[in-house]
Coordinates of C-alpha atoms and ligand atoms in Angstrom, one line a residue:
M1 CA -81.7 8.1 -49.7
S2 CA -83.5 8.4 -53.0
E3 CA -86.2 5.9 -54.0
P4 CA -85.3 3.4 -56.7
V5 CA -86.8 4.2 -60.1
A6 CA -90.0 2.3 -60.7
R7 CA -89.8 -0.6 -63.2
H8 CA -92.5 -0.9 -65.8
A9 CA -93.6 -4.0 -67.8
P10 CA -96.6 -4.9 -69.9
I11 CA -97.1 -8.1 -67.9
V12 CA -95.9 -8.6 -64.3
I13 CA -96.2 -12.2 -63.0
I14 CA -96.2 -12.7 -59.3
G15 CA -94.9 -16.2 -58.4
S16 CA -92.5 -18.7 -59.7
G17 CA -94.3 -22.0 -59.4
P18 CA -95.6 -24.0 -62.5
A19 CA -98.3 -21.4 -63.1
G20 CA -95.9 -18.4 -63.0
Y21 CA -93.2 -20.0 -65.1
S22 CA -95.7 -21.2 -67.7
A23 CA -97.4 -17.8 -67.9
A24 CA -93.9 -16.3 -68.3
I25 CA -93.0 -18.7 -71.2
Y26 CA -96.2 -17.7 -73.1
A27 CA -96.0 -14.0 -72.3
A28 CA -92.3 -13.9 -73.4
R29 CA -93.0 -15.7 -76.6
A30 CA -95.8 -13.1 -77.3
M31 CA -93.0 -10.6 -77.1
R32 CA -94.4 -8.9 -74.0
K33 CA -91.1 -8.9 -72.1
P34 CA -92.7 -10.1 -68.8
M35 CA -91.1 -9.5 -65.4
L36 CA -91.6 -12.4 -63.0
I37 CA -91.2 -11.8 -59.3
A38 CA -90.1 -15.1 -57.8
G39 CA -91.1 -14.6 -54.1
L40 CA -89.9 -16.4 -51.0
Q41 CA -90.0 -19.8 -52.5
P42 CA -88.4 -19.7 -56.0
G43 CA -89.9 -22.6 -57.9
G44 CA -92.9 -23.0 -55.6
Q45 CA -94.3 -26.0 -53.8
L46 CA -92.6 -28.6 -56.0
T47 CA -89.2 -27.5 -54.6
I48 CA -90.1 -29.2 -51.3
T49 CA -90.9 -32.6 -52.7
T50 CA -88.8 -35.3 -54.3
D51 CA -90.3 -37.7 -56.9
V52 CA -92.8 -36.3 -59.4
E53 CA -94.4 -39.1 -61.3
N54 CA -97.5 -37.5 -62.8
Y55 CA -96.1 -34.5 -64.8
P56 CA -96.5 -35.5 -68.4
G57 CA -93.5 -35.9 -70.7
F58 CA -91.2 -38.0 -68.5
A59 CA -91.1 -41.7 -68.5
D60 CA -88.6 -41.8 -65.7
V61 CA -89.4 -40.4 -62.3
I62 CA -88.2 -36.8 -62.0
Q63 CA -87.4 -34.7 -59.1
G64 CA -89.6 -31.6 -58.2
P65 CA -86.7 -29.2 -57.7
W66 CA -85.2 -30.3 -61.1
L67 CA -88.5 -29.8 -62.9
M68 CA -88.7 -26.3 -61.5
E69 CA -85.1 -25.5 -62.5
Q70 CA -86.0 -26.6 -66.1
M71 CA -89.1 -24.4 -66.1
R72 CA -87.1 -21.4 -64.8
A73 CA -84.4 -21.9 -67.4
Q74 CA -87.0 -22.2 -70.2
A75 CA -88.8 -19.0 -69.0
K76 CA -85.5 -17.2 -68.9
H77 CA -84.4 -18.6 -72.3
V78 CA -87.4 -17.1 -74.1
G79 CA -86.9 -13.7 -72.6
T80 CA -88.5 -13.5 -69.1
E81 CA -86.8 -11.2 -66.6
I82 CA -86.8 -13.1 -63.3
I83 CA -86.5 -10.9 -60.2
E84 CA -85.7 -12.2 -56.7
D85 CA -88.1 -10.1 -54.7
I86 CA -91.4 -10.5 -52.7
I87 CA -94.4 -8.4 -53.4
V88 CA -95.5 -6.9 -50.1
K89 CA -98.1 -4.5 -51.4
A90 CA -100.4 -4.6 -54.4
E91 CA -102.4 -1.5 -55.5
L92 CA -104.8 -2.8 -58.2
D93 CA -107.1 0.2 -58.1
R94 CA -104.9 2.4 -60.3
R95 CA -103.4 2.2 -63.8
P96 CA -100.8 1.1 -64.3
F97 CA -101.1 -1.4 -61.5
R98 CA -98.5 -0.7 -58.8
L99 CA -96.7 -3.4 -56.8
T100 CA -94.2 -2.9 -54.1
G101 CA -91.4 -5.3 -53.5
D102 CA -89.8 -6.2 -50.1
S103 CA -86.7 -4.6 -51.5
G104 CA -88.4 -1.3 -51.8
Q105 CA -88.6 -1.5 -55.6
I106 CA -91.8 -0.4 -57.2
Y107 CA -93.1 -2.4 -60.2
L108 CA -95.7 -0.9 -62.5
A109 CA -97.7 -3.2 -64.7
D110 CA -100.3 -2.9 -67.5
S111 CA -101.5 -6.3 -66.6
V112 CA -100.8 -8.6 -63.6
I113 CA -100.8 -12.4 -63.4
I114 CA -101.3 -13.5 -59.8
A115 CA -99.6 -17.0 -59.4
T116 CA -98.8 -16.9 -55.7
G117 CA -99.9 -20.5 -55.1
A118 CA -100.5 -21.8 -51.7
Q119 CA -98.8 -22.3 -48.3
A120 CA -98.8 -25.1 -45.8
K121 CA -101.7 -25.0 -43.3
W122 CA -101.2 -25.5 -39.5
L123 CA -103.5 -27.0 -36.9
G124 CA -103.4 -23.9 -34.8
L125 CA -101.9 -25.5 -31.7
P126 CA -99.7 -23.2 -29.6
A127 CA -97.1 -26.0 -29.4
E128 CA -96.7 -26.0 -33.2
H129 CA -95.5 -22.4 -33.0
K130 CA -93.4 -23.1 -29.9
F131 CA -91.6 -26.1 -31.5
G132 CA -91.5 -24.9 -35.1
G133 CA -88.0 -25.7 -36.3
F134 CA -87.4 -27.7 -33.1
G135 CA -89.1 -30.9 -34.1
V136 CA -92.3 -29.5 -35.7
S137 CA -92.2 -29.1 -39.5
A138 CA -94.4 -28.9 -42.6
C139 CA -91.8 -30.2 -45.0
A140 CA -90.3 -33.7 -44.7
T141 CA -87.9 -33.2 -47.6
C142 CA -86.5 -30.1 -46.0
D143 CA -86.3 -31.4 -42.4
G144 CA -86.5 -35.2 -42.6
F145 CA -82.7 -35.6 -42.4
F146 CA -82.7 -34.4 -38.8
F147 CA -84.8 -37.4 -37.8
R148 CA -82.6 -40.2 -39.0
G149 CA -83.2 -43.2 -36.8
K150 CA -85.8 -41.4 -34.8
D151 CA -89.6 -41.7 -34.3
V152 CA -91.8 -39.3 -36.1
A153 CA -95.5 -38.6 -36.6
V154 CA -97.2 -37.2 -39.7
I155 CA -100.7 -35.6 -39.5
G156 CA -103.1 -35.7 -42.5
G157 CA -104.7 -37.9 -45.0
G158 CA -104.1 -36.4 -48.4
N159 CA -101.3 -37.0 -51.0
S160 CA -98.9 -34.7 -49.1
A161 CA -99.3 -36.6 -45.8
V162 CA -98.9 -40.0 -47.4
E163 CA -95.9 -38.9 -49.4
E164 CA -94.3 -37.3 -46.4
A165 CA -94.8 -40.5 -44.4
L166 CA -93.2 -42.6 -47.2
Y167 CA -90.3 -40.2 -47.5
L168 CA -89.7 -40.2 -43.8
A169 CA -89.9 -44.0 -43.6
H170 CA -86.6 -44.1 -45.5
L171 CA -84.9 -42.1 -42.8
A172 CA -86.7 -42.5 -39.5
R173 CA -87.0 -45.6 -37.3
S174 CA -90.7 -45.4 -37.2
V175 CA -93.5 -43.2 -38.8
T176 CA -96.9 -42.9 -37.3
L177 CA -99.5 -41.4 -39.7
I178 CA -102.4 -39.9 -37.8
H179 CA -105.6 -39.2 -39.7
R180 CA -108.8 -37.8 -38.4
R181 CA -111.0 -40.1 -40.5
D182 CA -110.9 -43.8 -41.4
G183 CA -110.0 -43.4 -45.1
F184 CA -107.4 -41.5 -47.0
K185 CA -107.9 -38.9 -49.8
A186 CA -104.5 -39.7 -51.2
E187 CA -104.1 -41.5 -54.6
K188 CA -104.6 -45.2 -54.4
I189 CA -101.1 -46.0 -55.7
L190 CA -99.6 -44.0 -52.8
Q191 CA -101.9 -45.6 -50.3
E192 CA -100.8 -49.1 -51.5
R193 CA -97.1 -48.1 -51.0
L194 CA -97.9 -46.8 -47.6
F195 CA -99.8 -49.9 -46.4
N196 CA -97.0 -52.1 -47.6
H197 CA -94.3 -50.2 -45.7
P198 CA -93.2 -52.0 -42.5
A199 CA -92.0 -48.9 -40.7
I200 CA -95.3 -47.0 -41.1
E201 CA -98.3 -47.4 -38.7
V202 CA -101.6 -45.7 -39.5
V203 CA -103.7 -44.4 -36.6
W204 CA -107.3 -43.7 -37.9
D205 CA -110.0 -41.5 -36.5
T206 CA -107.6 -39.6 -34.4
V207 CA -106.6 -36.0 -34.0
L208 CA -103.5 -34.4 -32.5
E209 CA -104.4 -32.6 -29.3
D210 CA -101.0 -31.4 -28.2
I211 CA -97.3 -31.7 -28.8
E212 CA -95.0 -32.2 -25.8
G213 CA -91.5 -31.1 -25.6
A214 CA -88.4 -30.1 -23.6
E215 CA -86.8 -26.7 -23.2
E216 CA -83.1 -27.8 -22.8
P217 CA -82.3 -28.8 -25.4
K218 CA -85.5 -27.5 -27.1
G219 CA -87.3 -30.2 -28.9
V220 CA -90.3 -32.4 -29.3
T221 CA -90.6 -35.4 -26.9
G222 CA -94.2 -36.7 -27.5
I223 CA -97.7 -36.2 -28.7
V224 CA -101.1 -36.4 -27.2
L225 CA -103.8 -38.0 -29.4
R226 CA -107.6 -38.2 -29.1
N227 CA -109.7 -40.8 -30.9
V228 CA -112.6 -38.8 -32.3
K229 CA -115.0 -41.8 -32.1
T230 CA -114.2 -43.1 -28.6
G231 CA -112.8 -39.9 -27.0
A232 CA -109.9 -42.0 -25.7
R233 CA -106.7 -40.1 -25.1
E234 CA -103.2 -41.5 -25.7
E235 CA -99.7 -40.3 -25.3
R236 CA -96.9 -41.4 -27.7
K237 CA -93.2 -40.7 -27.6
V238 CA -92.0 -39.1 -30.9
D239 CA -89.0 -36.9 -31.8
G240 CA -90.7 -35.0 -34.6
V241 CA -94.1 -34.0 -35.9
F242 CA -94.8 -33.3 -39.6
V243 CA -98.1 -31.4 -40.2
A244 CA -99.4 -32.2 -43.7
I245 CA -103.0 -31.1 -43.6
G246 CA -103.1 -29.2 -46.9
H247 CA -102.4 -25.7 -48.1
A248 CA -104.1 -22.3 -48.0
P249 CA -103.9 -19.9 -50.9
A250 CA -101.4 -17.1 -50.6
T251 CA -103.8 -14.2 -51.1
E252 CA -103.2 -11.9 -48.1
I253 CA -101.8 -9.0 -50.1
F254 CA -104.8 -9.0 -52.4
K255 CA -107.5 -8.9 -49.7
G256 CA -110.0 -6.2 -50.2
Q257 CA -108.9 -5.6 -53.8
V258 CA -109.5 -8.8 -55.8
E259 CA -112.7 -10.7 -55.2
M260 CA -112.2 -13.9 -53.3
R261 CA -114.3 -16.9 -52.4
D262 CA -115.1 -17.6 -48.7
N263 CA -112.1 -19.9 -48.5
G264 CA -109.7 -17.2 -49.6
Y265 CA -109.1 -18.5 -53.1
I266 CA -109.2 -15.8 -55.8
K267 CA -112.5 -15.8 -57.7
V268 CA -112.1 -16.1 -61.5
K269 CA -114.8 -16.1 -64.2
P270 CA -115.6 -19.7 -65.0
G271 CA -113.4 -21.1 -67.7
T272 CA -111.0 -18.2 -67.6
T273 CA -108.3 -16.8 -65.3
E274 CA -110.0 -13.3 -65.3
T275 CA -110.5 -11.7 -61.9
N276 CA -113.1 -9.0 -61.2
I277 CA -110.4 -6.4 -62.1
S278 CA -109.9 -6.0 -65.8
G279 CA -106.2 -6.7 -66.6
V280 CA -105.6 -8.8 -63.5
F281 CA -105.5 -12.6 -63.9
A282 CA -105.1 -15.4 -61.4
A283 CA -103.7 -18.8 -62.2
G284 CA -102.7 -22.0 -60.4
D285 CA -103.3 -23.0 -56.8
V286 CA -104.1 -19.4 -55.8
A287 CA -107.4 -19.7 -57.7
D288 CA -108.0 -23.5 -57.8
D289 CA -109.2 -25.3 -54.7
V290 CA -110.2 -28.4 -56.7
Y291 CA -107.3 -29.8 -58.8
R292 CA -104.2 -28.3 -57.3
Q293 CA -101.7 -30.1 -59.5
A294 CA -98.5 -29.0 -61.2
V295 CA -99.9 -29.7 -64.6
T296 CA -103.2 -27.9 -64.0
A297 CA -101.3 -24.9 -62.5
A298 CA -99.1 -24.9 -65.7
G299 CA -102.2 -25.0 -67.9
L300 CA -103.8 -22.2 -66.0
G301 CA -100.6 -20.1 -66.3
C302 CA -100.7 -20.6 -70.0
M303 CA -104.3 -19.4 -70.1
A304 CA -103.5 -16.4 -68.0
A305 CA -100.7 -15.3 -70.4
L306 CA -103.0 -15.7 -73.4
E307 CA -105.7 -13.7 -71.7
A308 CA -103.3 -11.0 -70.6
E309 CA -102.0 -10.8 -74.2
K310 CA -105.6 -10.4 -75.5
F311 CA -106.3 -7.7 -72.9
L312 CA -103.1 -5.7 -73.8
A313 CA -103.8 -6.0 -77.6
S314 CA -107.4 -4.8 -77.1
A315 CA -106.2 -1.9 -74.9
E316 CA -103.7 -0.9 -77.6
L317 CA -106.3 -1.1 -80.3
D318 CA -108.6 1.2 -78.3
H319 CA -105.8 3.6 -77.7
A320 CA -104.9 3.7 -81.4
R321 CA -108.5 4.2 -82.4
A322 CA -108.9 7.1 -79.8
K323 CA -105.6 8.7 -81.1
A324 CA -106.8 8.4 -84.7
G325 CA -110.2 9.8 -83.7
A326 CA -108.5 12.8 -82.0
A327 CA -106.3 13.5 -85.0
A328 CA -109.2 13.3 -87.5
Ligands
FAD401 P1 -96.8 -22.7 -56.1 O1 -96.0 -23.8 -56.6 O2 -97.4 -22.7 -54.8 O3 -95.9 -21.4 -56.3 C1 -96.2 -20.1 -55.8 C2 -95.2 -19.1 -56.0 O4 -95.6 -17.8 -55.7 C3 -93.9 -19.4 -55.3 O5 -92.8 -19.2 -56.2 C4 -93.8 -18.3 -54.2 O6 -92.5 -17.8 -53.9 C5 -94.6 -17.2 -55.0 N1 -95.2 -16.1 -54.1 C6 -96.1 -16.3 -53.1 N2 -96.4 -15.1 -52.6 C7 -95.6 -14.2 -53.3 C8 -95.4 -12.8 -53.1 N3 -96.1 -12.1 -52.2 N4 -94.6 -12.2 -54.0 C9 -93.9 -12.9 -54.9 N5 -94.0 -14.2 -55.1 C10 -94.9 -14.8 -54.3 N6 -98.5 -31.7 -57.9 C11 -98.3 -32.6 -58.9 O7 -98.9 -32.5 -60.0 N7 -97.5 -33.7 -58.7 C12 -96.9 -33.9 -57.6 O8 -96.1 -34.9 -57.5 C13 -97.0 -33.0 -56.5 N8 -96.3 -33.2 -55.4 C14 -96.5 -32.3 -54.4 C15 -95.7 -32.5 -53.2 C16 -95.9 -31.6 -52.2 C17 -95.1 -31.8 -50.9 C18 -96.7 -30.4 -52.3 C19 -96.8 -29.4 -51.2 C20 -97.4 -30.2 -53.5 C21 -97.3 -31.2 -54.5 N9 -98.0 -31.0 -55.7 C22 -97.9 -31.9 -56.7 C23 -98.9 -29.9 -55.9 C24 -98.2 -28.8 -56.8 O9 -96.9 -28.5 -56.2 C25 -99.0 -27.5 -56.9 O10 -100.2 -27.8 -57.4 C26 -98.3 -26.5 -57.8 O11 -96.9 -26.2 -57.3 C27 -99.0 -25.2 -57.8 O12 -98.3 -24.3 -58.6 P2 -98.5 -22.7 -58.5 O13 -97.6 -22.1 -59.6 O14 -99.9 -22.4 -58.6 O15 -98.0 -22.3 -57.1
NAP402 P1 -105.4 -32.1 -49.1 O1 -105.6 -32.9 -50.3 O2 -106.3 -30.9 -48.9 O3 -105.5 -33.0 -47.9 C1 -105.4 -32.5 -46.6 C2 -105.6 -33.7 -45.6 O4 -105.4 -33.1 -44.3 C3 -107.0 -34.3 -45.6 O5 -106.9 -35.7 -45.5 C4 -107.7 -33.7 -44.5 O6 -108.6 -34.5 -43.9 C5 -106.6 -33.4 -43.5 N1 -106.9 -32.2 -42.7 C6 -107.2 -31.0 -43.1 N2 -107.4 -30.2 -42.0 C7 -107.1 -30.9 -40.9 C8 -107.1 -30.6 -39.5 N3 -107.4 -29.4 -39.1 N4 -106.9 -31.6 -38.7 C9 -106.6 -32.9 -39.2 N5 -106.5 -33.2 -40.5 C10 -106.8 -32.2 -41.3 O7 -103.9 -31.5 -49.1 P2 -102.5 -32.0 -49.6 O8 -102.4 -33.4 -49.3 O9 -101.5 -31.1 -49.1 O10 -102.7 -31.9 -51.2 C11 -102.9 -30.6 -51.7 C12 -103.0 -30.7 -53.2 O11 -101.7 -31.0 -53.8 C13 -103.9 -31.8 -53.7 O12 -104.6 -31.4 -54.8 C14 -103.0 -33.0 -54.0 O13 -103.5 -33.8 -55.0 C15 -101.8 -32.2 -54.5 N6 -100.6 -33.1 -54.3 C16 -100.3 -34.0 -55.2 C17 -99.3 -34.9 -55.0 C18 -99.1 -35.9 -56.1 O14 -99.7 -35.8 -57.1 N7 -98.2 -36.9 -55.8 C19 -98.6 -34.8 -53.9 C20 -98.9 -33.9 -52.9 C21 -99.9 -33.0 -53.1 P3 -109.9 -35.0 -44.6 O15 -109.5 -36.1 -45.5 O16 -110.8 -35.5 -43.5 O17 -110.5 -33.8 -45.4

């Protein structure tokens, strides 16, 4: 079977979250005909949440998946080619840059915007893996429905954990939120809603040591907790466990090529989206371990597209000058 013909674009954007779509909107309006590779999660992290209350421009509460549909439609409308593929290999040590899709398609790019965002972190317990999809989840909006009228636990203390607990409290009989410290990182407004909810119990200073379950039918039956201050162990009966302990950057395919910080986030020059490779830019949660918001990701996507445009224009000018010099 013959290989598919390589596709070439001045700007290839990897990722379809707020950073990727915003970069696409700006790149397309600069007439750079960008190709955007959507990845495994078209629309990114906001597609696994419900209410979004802090994205500017909407007085009413909007839904994450709806917002991402709007961004996608806008990116398409202004001329982005959106491709349903996953980049499995990136060769950034050659020009044009070469990206390989899971489909086998090769994408060549004069500049690349990495907007691959972040993925849910796990605690690393063997039982998480064993019962993944059988009572253990990292997405309440995806899997909460299976726990109607049941008892569930949520692990974490950030915005995600508090939101997951609040979401699950509408469906489940009880929600136990387990946090390793005695204070949440989550926004105060979310904390207030949480503390006022009668179906949610907060267990402070406590970590999840193990998840217990049955084989037939396969499913979670309980959790083992340990208080980090007293060392006391406790078992609780639950039907589901939602792990919401944050996200890690999706940078695996760029390891050894693009400079990264110790925590795996892509390193950019301060105040820019420029990586250590000229022509390769990184925007959104993949390079931001501080703000990690939809609006900041969108802003960084815009910056990446403007910087990519400047890079391409400068390369074109150099090329024209060299050509003129050779002809003279
Ligand atoms: P992401 O949204 O993570 O998108 C990454 C994209 O890259 C995805 O499309 C994925 O498919 C793609 N990708 C990854 N690897 C590859 C690959 N190899 N090839 C091709 N594509 C790839 N922020 C707010 O401001 N307000 C909120 O209310 C809010 N709620 C949230 C609720 C939850 C449950 C979560 C998890 C996050 C929430 N956030 C919220 C944070 C917000 O979603 C992120 O900051 C934002 O989505 C980051 O955008 P991004 O474009 O950088 O990356
Ligand atoms: P996060 O802010 O990094 O919080 C992770 C939480 O999990 C922290 O409370 C942390 O504890 C805890 N944790 C981490 N590792 C742990 C471990 N091994 N064992 C037990 N607990 C552990 O992550 P997030 O809540 O997913 O949020 C990520 C980003 O998305 C944030 O910037 C957030 O603002 C944004 N977001 C925004 C919204 C919103 O605006 N409504 C909603 C969701 C997410 P410590 O507190 O002790 O560190």
